[in-house]
mmCIF file of the C-alpha atoms, coordinates in Angstrom:
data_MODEL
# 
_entry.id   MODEL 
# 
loop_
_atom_site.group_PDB 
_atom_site.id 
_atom_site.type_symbol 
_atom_site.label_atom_id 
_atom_site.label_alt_id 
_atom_site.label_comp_id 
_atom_site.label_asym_id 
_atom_site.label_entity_id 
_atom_site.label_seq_id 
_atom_site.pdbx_PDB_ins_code 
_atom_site.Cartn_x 
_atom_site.Cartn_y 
_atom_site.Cartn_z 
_atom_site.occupancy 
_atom_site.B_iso_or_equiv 
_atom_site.pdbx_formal_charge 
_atom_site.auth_seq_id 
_atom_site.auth_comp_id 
_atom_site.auth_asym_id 
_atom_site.auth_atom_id 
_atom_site.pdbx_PDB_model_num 
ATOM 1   C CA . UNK A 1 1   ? 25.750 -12.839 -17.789 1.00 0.00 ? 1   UNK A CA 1 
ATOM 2   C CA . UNK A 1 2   ? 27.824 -15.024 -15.850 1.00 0.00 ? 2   UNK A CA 1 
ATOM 3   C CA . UNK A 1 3   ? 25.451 -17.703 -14.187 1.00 0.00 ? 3   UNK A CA 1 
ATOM 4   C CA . UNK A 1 4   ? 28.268 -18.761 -11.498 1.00 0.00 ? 4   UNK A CA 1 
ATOM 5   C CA . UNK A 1 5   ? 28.393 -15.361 -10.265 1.00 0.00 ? 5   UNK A CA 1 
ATOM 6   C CA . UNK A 1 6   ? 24.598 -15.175 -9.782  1.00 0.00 ? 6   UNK A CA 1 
ATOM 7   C CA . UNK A 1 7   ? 24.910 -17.854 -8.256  1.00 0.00 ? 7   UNK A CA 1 
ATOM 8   C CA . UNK A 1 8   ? 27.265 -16.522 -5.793  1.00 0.00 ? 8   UNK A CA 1 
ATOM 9   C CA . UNK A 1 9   ? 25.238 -13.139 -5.195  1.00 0.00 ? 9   UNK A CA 1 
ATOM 10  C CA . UNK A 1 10  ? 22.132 -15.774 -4.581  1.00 0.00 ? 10  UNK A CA 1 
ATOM 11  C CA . UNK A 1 11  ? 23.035 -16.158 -0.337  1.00 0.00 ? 11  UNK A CA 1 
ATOM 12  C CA . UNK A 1 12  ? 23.682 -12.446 -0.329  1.00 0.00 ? 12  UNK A CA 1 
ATOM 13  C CA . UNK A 1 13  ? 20.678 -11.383 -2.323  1.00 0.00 ? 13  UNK A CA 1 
ATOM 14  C CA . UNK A 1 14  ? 18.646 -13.528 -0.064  1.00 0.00 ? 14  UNK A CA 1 
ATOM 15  C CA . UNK A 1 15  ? 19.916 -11.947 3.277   1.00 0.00 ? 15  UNK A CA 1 
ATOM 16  C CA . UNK A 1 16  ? 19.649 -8.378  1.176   1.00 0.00 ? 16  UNK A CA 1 
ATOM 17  C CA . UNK A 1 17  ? 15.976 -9.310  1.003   1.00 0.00 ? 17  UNK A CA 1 
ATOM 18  C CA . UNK A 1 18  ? 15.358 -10.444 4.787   1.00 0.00 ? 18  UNK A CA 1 
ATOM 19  C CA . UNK A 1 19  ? 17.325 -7.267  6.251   1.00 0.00 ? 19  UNK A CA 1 
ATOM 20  C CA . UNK A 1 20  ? 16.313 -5.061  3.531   1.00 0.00 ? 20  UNK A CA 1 
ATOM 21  C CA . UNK A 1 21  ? 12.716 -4.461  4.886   1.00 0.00 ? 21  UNK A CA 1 
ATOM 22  C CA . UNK A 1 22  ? 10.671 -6.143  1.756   1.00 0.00 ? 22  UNK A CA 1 
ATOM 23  C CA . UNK A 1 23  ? 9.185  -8.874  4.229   1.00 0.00 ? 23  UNK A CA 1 
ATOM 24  C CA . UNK A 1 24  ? 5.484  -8.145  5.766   1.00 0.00 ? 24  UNK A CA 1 
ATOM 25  C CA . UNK A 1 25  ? 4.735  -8.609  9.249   1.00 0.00 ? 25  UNK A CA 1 
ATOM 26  C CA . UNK A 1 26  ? 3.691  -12.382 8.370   1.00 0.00 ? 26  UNK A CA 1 
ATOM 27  C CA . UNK A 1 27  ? 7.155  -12.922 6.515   1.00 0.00 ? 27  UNK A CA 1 
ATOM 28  C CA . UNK A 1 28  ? 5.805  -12.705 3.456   1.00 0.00 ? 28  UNK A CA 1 
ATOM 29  C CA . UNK A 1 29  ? 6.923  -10.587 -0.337  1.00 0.00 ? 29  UNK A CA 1 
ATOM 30  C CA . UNK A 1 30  ? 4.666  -8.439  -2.191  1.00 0.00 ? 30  UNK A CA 1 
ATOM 31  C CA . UNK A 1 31  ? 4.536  -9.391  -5.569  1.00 0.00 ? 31  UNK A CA 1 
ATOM 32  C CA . UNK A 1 32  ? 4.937  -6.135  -6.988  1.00 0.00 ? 32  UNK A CA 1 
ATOM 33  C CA . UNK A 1 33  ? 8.161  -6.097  -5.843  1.00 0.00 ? 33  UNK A CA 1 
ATOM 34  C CA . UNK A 1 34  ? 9.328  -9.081  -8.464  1.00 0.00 ? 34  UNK A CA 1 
ATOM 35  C CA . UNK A 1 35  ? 7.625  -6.947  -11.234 1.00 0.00 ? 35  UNK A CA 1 
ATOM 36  C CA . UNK A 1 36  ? 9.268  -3.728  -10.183 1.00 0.00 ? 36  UNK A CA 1 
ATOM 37  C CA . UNK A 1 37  ? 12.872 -5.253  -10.400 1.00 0.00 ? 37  UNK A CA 1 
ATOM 38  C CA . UNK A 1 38  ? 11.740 -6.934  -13.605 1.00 0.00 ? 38  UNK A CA 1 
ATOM 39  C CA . UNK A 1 39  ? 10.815 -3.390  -14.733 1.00 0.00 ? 39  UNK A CA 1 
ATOM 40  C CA . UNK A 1 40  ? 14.120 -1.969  -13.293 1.00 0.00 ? 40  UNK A CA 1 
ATOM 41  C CA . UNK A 1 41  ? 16.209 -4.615  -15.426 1.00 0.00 ? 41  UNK A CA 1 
ATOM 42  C CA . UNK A 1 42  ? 14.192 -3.346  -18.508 1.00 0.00 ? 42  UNK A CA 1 
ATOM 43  C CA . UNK A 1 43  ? 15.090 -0.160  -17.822 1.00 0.00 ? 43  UNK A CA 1 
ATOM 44  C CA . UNK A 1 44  ? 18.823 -0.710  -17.801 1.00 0.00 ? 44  UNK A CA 1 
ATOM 45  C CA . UNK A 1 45  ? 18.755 -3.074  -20.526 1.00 0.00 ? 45  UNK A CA 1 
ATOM 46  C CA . UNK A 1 46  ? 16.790 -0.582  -23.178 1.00 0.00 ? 46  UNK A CA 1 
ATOM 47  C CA . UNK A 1 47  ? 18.063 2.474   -21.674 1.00 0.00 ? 47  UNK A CA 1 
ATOM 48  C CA . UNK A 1 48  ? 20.888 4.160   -19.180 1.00 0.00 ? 48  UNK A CA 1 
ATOM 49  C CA . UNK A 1 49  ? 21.961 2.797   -16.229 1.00 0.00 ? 49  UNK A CA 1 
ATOM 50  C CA . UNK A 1 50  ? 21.814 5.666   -14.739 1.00 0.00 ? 50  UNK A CA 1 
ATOM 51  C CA . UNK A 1 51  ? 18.952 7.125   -15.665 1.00 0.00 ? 51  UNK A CA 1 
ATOM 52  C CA . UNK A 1 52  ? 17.321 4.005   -14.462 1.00 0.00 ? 52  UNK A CA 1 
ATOM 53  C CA . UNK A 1 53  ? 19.059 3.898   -10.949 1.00 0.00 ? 53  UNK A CA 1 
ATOM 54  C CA . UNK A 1 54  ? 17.452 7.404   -10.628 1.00 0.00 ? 54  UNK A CA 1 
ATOM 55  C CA . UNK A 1 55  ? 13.793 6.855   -11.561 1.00 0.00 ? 55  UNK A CA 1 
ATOM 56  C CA . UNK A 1 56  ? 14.095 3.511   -9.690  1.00 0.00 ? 56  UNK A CA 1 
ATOM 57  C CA . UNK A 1 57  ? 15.569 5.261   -6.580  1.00 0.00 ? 57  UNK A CA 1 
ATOM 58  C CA . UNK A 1 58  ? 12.389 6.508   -5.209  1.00 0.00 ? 58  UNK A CA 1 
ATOM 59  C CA . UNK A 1 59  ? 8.687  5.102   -4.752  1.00 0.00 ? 59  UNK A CA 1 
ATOM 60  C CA . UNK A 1 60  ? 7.212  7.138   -7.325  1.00 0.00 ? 60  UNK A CA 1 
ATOM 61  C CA . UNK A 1 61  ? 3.877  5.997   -8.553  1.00 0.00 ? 61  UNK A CA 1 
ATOM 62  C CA . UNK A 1 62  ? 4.709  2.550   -7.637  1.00 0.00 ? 62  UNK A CA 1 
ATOM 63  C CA . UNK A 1 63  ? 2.770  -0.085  -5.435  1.00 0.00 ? 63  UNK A CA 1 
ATOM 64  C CA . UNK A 1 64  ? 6.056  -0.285  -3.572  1.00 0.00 ? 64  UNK A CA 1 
ATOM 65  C CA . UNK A 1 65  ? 9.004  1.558   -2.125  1.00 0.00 ? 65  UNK A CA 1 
ATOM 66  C CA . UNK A 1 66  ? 11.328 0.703   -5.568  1.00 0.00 ? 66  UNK A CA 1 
ATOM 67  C CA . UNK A 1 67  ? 13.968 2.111   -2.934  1.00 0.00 ? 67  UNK A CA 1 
ATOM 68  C CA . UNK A 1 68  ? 14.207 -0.966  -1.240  1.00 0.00 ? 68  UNK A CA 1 
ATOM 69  C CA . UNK A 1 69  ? 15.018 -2.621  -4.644  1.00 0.00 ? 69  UNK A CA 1 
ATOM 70  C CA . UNK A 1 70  ? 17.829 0.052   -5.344  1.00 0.00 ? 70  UNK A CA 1 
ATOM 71  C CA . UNK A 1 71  ? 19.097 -0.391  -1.894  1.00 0.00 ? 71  UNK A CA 1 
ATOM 72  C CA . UNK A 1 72  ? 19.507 -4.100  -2.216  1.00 0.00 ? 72  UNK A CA 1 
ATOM 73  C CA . UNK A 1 73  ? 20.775 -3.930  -5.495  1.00 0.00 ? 73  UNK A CA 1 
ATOM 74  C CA . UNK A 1 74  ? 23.712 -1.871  -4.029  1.00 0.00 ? 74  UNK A CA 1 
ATOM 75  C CA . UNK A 1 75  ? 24.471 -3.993  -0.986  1.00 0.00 ? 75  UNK A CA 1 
ATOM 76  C CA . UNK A 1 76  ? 25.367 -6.782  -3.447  1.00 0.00 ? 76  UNK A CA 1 
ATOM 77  C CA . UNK A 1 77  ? 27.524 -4.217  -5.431  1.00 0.00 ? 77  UNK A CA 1 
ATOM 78  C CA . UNK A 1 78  ? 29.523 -3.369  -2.933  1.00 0.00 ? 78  UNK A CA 1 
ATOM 79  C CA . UNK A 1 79  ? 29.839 -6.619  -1.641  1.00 0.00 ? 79  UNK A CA 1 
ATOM 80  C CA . UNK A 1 80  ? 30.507 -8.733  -4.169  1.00 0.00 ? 80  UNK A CA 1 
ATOM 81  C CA . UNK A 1 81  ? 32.034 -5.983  -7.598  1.00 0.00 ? 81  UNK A CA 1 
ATOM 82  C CA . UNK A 1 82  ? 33.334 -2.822  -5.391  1.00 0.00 ? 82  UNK A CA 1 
ATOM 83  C CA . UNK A 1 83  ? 37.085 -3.330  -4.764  1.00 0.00 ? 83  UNK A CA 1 
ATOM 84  C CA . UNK A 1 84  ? 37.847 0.358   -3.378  1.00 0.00 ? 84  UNK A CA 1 
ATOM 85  C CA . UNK A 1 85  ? 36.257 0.948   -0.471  1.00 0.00 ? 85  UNK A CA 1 
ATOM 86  C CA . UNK A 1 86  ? 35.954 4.687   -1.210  1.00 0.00 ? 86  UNK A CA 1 
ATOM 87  C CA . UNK A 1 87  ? 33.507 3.685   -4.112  1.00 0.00 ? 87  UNK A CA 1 
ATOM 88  C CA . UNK A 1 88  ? 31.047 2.180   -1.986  1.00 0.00 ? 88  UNK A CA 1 
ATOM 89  C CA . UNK A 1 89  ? 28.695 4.624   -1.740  1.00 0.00 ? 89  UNK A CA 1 
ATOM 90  C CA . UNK A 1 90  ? 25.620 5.210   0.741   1.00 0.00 ? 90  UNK A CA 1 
ATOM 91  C CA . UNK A 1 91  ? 23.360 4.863   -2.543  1.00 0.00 ? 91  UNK A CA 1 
ATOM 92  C CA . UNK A 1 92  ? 23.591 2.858   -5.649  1.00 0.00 ? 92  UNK A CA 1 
ATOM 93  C CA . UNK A 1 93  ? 23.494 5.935   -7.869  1.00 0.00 ? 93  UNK A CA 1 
ATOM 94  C CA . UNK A 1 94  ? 26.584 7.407   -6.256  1.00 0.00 ? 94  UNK A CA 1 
ATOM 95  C CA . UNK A 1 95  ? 28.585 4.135   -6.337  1.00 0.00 ? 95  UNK A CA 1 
ATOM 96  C CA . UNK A 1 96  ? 27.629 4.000   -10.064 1.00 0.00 ? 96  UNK A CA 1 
ATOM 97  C CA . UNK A 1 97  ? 28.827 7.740   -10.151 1.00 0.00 ? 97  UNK A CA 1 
ATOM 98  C CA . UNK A 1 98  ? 31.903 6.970   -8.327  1.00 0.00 ? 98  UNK A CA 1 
ATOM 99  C CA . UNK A 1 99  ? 32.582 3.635   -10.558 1.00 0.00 ? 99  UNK A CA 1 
ATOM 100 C CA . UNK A 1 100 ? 32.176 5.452   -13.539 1.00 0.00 ? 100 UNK A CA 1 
ATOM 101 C CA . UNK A 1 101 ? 35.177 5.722   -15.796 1.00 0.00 ? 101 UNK A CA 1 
ATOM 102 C CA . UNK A 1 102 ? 37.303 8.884   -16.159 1.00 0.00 ? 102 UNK A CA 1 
ATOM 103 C CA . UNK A 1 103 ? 40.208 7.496   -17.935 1.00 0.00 ? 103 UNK A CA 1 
ATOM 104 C CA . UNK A 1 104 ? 41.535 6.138   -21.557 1.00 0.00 ? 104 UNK A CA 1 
ATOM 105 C CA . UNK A 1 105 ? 39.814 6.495   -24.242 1.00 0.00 ? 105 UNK A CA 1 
ATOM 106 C CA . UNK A 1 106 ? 36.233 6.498   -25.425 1.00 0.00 ? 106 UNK A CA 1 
ATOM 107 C CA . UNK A 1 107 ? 36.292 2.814   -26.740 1.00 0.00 ? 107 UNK A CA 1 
ATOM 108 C CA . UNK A 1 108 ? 38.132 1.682   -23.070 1.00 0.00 ? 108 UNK A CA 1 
ATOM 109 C CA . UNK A 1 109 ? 35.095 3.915   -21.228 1.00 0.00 ? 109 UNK A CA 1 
ATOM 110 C CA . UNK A 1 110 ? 32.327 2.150   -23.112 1.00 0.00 ? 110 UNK A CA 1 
ATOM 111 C CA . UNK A 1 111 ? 33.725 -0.869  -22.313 1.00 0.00 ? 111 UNK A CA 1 
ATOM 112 C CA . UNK A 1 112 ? 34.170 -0.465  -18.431 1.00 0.00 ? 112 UNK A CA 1 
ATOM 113 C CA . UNK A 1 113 ? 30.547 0.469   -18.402 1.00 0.00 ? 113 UNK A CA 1 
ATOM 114 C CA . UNK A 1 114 ? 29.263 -2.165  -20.124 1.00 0.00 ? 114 UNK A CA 1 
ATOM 115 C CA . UNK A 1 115 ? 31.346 -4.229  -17.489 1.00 0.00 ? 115 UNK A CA 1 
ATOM 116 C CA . UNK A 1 116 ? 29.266 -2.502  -14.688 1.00 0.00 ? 116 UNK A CA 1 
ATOM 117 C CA . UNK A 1 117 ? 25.929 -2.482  -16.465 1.00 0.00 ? 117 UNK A CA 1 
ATOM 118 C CA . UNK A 1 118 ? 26.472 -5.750  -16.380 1.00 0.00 ? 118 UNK A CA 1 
ATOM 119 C CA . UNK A 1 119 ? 27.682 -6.853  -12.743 1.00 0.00 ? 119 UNK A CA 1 
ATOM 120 C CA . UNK A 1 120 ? 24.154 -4.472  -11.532 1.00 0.00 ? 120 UNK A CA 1 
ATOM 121 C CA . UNK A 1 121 ? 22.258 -6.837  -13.978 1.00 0.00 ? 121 UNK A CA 1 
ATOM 122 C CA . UNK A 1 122 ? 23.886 -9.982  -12.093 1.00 0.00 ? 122 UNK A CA 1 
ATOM 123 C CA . UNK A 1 123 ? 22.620 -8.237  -8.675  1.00 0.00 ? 123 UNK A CA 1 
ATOM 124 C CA . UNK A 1 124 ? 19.336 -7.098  -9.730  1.00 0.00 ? 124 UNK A CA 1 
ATOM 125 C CA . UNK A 1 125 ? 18.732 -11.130 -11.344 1.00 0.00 ? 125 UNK A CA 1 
ATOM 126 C CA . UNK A 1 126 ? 20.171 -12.370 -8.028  1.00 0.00 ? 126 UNK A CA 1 
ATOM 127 C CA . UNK A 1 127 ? 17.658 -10.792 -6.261  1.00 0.00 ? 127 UNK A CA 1 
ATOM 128 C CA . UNK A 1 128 ? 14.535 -11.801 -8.582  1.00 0.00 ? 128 UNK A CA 1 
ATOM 129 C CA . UNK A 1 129 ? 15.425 -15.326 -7.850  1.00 0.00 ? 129 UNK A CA 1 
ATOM 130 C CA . UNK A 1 130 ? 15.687 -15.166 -4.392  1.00 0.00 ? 130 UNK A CA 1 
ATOM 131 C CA . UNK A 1 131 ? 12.702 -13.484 -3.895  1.00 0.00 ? 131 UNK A CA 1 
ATOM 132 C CA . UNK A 1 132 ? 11.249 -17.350 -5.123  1.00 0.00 ? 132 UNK A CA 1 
ATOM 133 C CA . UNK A 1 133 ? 12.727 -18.555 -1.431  1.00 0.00 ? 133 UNK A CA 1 
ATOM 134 C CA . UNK A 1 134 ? 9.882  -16.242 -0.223  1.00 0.00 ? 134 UNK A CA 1 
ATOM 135 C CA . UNK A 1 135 ? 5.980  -16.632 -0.130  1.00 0.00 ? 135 UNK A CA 1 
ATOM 136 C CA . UNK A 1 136 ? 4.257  -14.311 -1.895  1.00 0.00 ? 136 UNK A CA 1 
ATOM 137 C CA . UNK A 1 137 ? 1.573  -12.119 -0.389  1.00 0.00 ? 137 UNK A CA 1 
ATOM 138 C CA . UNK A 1 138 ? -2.302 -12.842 -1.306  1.00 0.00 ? 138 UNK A CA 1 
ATOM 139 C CA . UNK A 1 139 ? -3.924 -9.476  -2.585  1.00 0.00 ? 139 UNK A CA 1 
ATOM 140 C CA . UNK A 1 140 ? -7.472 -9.110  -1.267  1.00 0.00 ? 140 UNK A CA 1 
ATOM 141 C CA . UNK A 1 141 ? -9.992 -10.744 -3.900  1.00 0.00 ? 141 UNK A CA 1 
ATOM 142 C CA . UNK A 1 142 ? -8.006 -13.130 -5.054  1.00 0.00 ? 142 UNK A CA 1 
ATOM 143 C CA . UNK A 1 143 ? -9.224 -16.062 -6.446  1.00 0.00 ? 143 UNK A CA 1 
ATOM 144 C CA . UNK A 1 144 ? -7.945 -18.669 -4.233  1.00 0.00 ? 144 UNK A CA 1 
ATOM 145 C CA . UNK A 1 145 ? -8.777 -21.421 -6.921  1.00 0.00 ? 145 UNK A CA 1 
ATOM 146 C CA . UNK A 1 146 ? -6.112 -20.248 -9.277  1.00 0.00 ? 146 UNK A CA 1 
ATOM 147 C CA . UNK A 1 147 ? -3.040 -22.861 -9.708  1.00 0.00 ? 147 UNK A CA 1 
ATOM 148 C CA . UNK A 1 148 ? -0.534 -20.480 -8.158  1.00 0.00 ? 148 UNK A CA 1 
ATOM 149 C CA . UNK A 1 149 ? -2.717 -20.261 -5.411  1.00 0.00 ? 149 UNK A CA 1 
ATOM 150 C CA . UNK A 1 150 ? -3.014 -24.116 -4.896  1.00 0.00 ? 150 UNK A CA 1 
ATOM 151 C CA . UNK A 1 151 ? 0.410  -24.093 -4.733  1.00 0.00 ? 151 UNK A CA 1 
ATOM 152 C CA . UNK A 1 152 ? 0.793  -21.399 -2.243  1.00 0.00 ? 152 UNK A CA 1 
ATOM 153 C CA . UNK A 1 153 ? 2.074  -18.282 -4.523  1.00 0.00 ? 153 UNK A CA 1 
ATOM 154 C CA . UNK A 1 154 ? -0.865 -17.065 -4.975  1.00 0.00 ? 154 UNK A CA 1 
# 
């Protein structure tokens, strides 16, 4: 990973996150949403990027809408790694299907993937850290006592 380029998604990711609809009515982030794109990078890490993009791509059993996260993820794609502009794709999983490599040979393929596995892993660490610029929502029972919440994260 390529910490200058994080760096560069970081203004992006942050305006991702304020358009992207992940703010409550009090401006605030649900934490679930930092573990979900934790999860998500997991996923692609251990597994298929695709595959992942897919589960991710809907709320499923989640505390969120993981769509949001997908979304995001694929505004900074398209802004920052997407060169042809018939690539960019309404959805991340149909960029990543249009991105995917149909030429050369098997060793050139793997190697143009890995290249994109890792730009989405750039995007999706982009936007873990900028969700940091954001307060974090209080769940109900909370202990208010606890350090994080002294410190307002919690």
């Amino acid at each position: 990973m390529n910490k200058h380029e994080i760096d560069s998604l970081l203004p992006d990711a942050y305006i991702a996150i304020l358009e992207g609809g992940f703010l409550s009515k009090d401006g605030k982030i649900d934490p679930a949403f930092r573990s979900q794109i934790s999860s998500y990078g997991a996923a692609v890490a251990n597994g298929s990027l695709l595959a992942a993009t897919a589960c991710f791509s809907h709320k499923g059993n989640a505390d969120v809408d993981r769509s949001l996260l997908i979304n995001a993820i694929n505004v900074l794609m398209c802004g920052h790694f997407v060169q042809d502009d018939e690539k960019k794709k309404g959805s991340l999983f149909d960029t990543l299907v249009a991105l995917n490599p149909d030429h050369g040979d098997e060793n050139t393929k793997r190697y143009l993937q890995n290249i994109i596995k890792e730009q989405v892993m750039m995007c999706a660490v982009a936007l873990k850290l900028a969700f940091n610029l954001f307060i974090l929502e209080s769940k109900k029972g909370a202990d208010e006592t606890t350090p994080a919440a002294q410190n307002g994260q919690g």
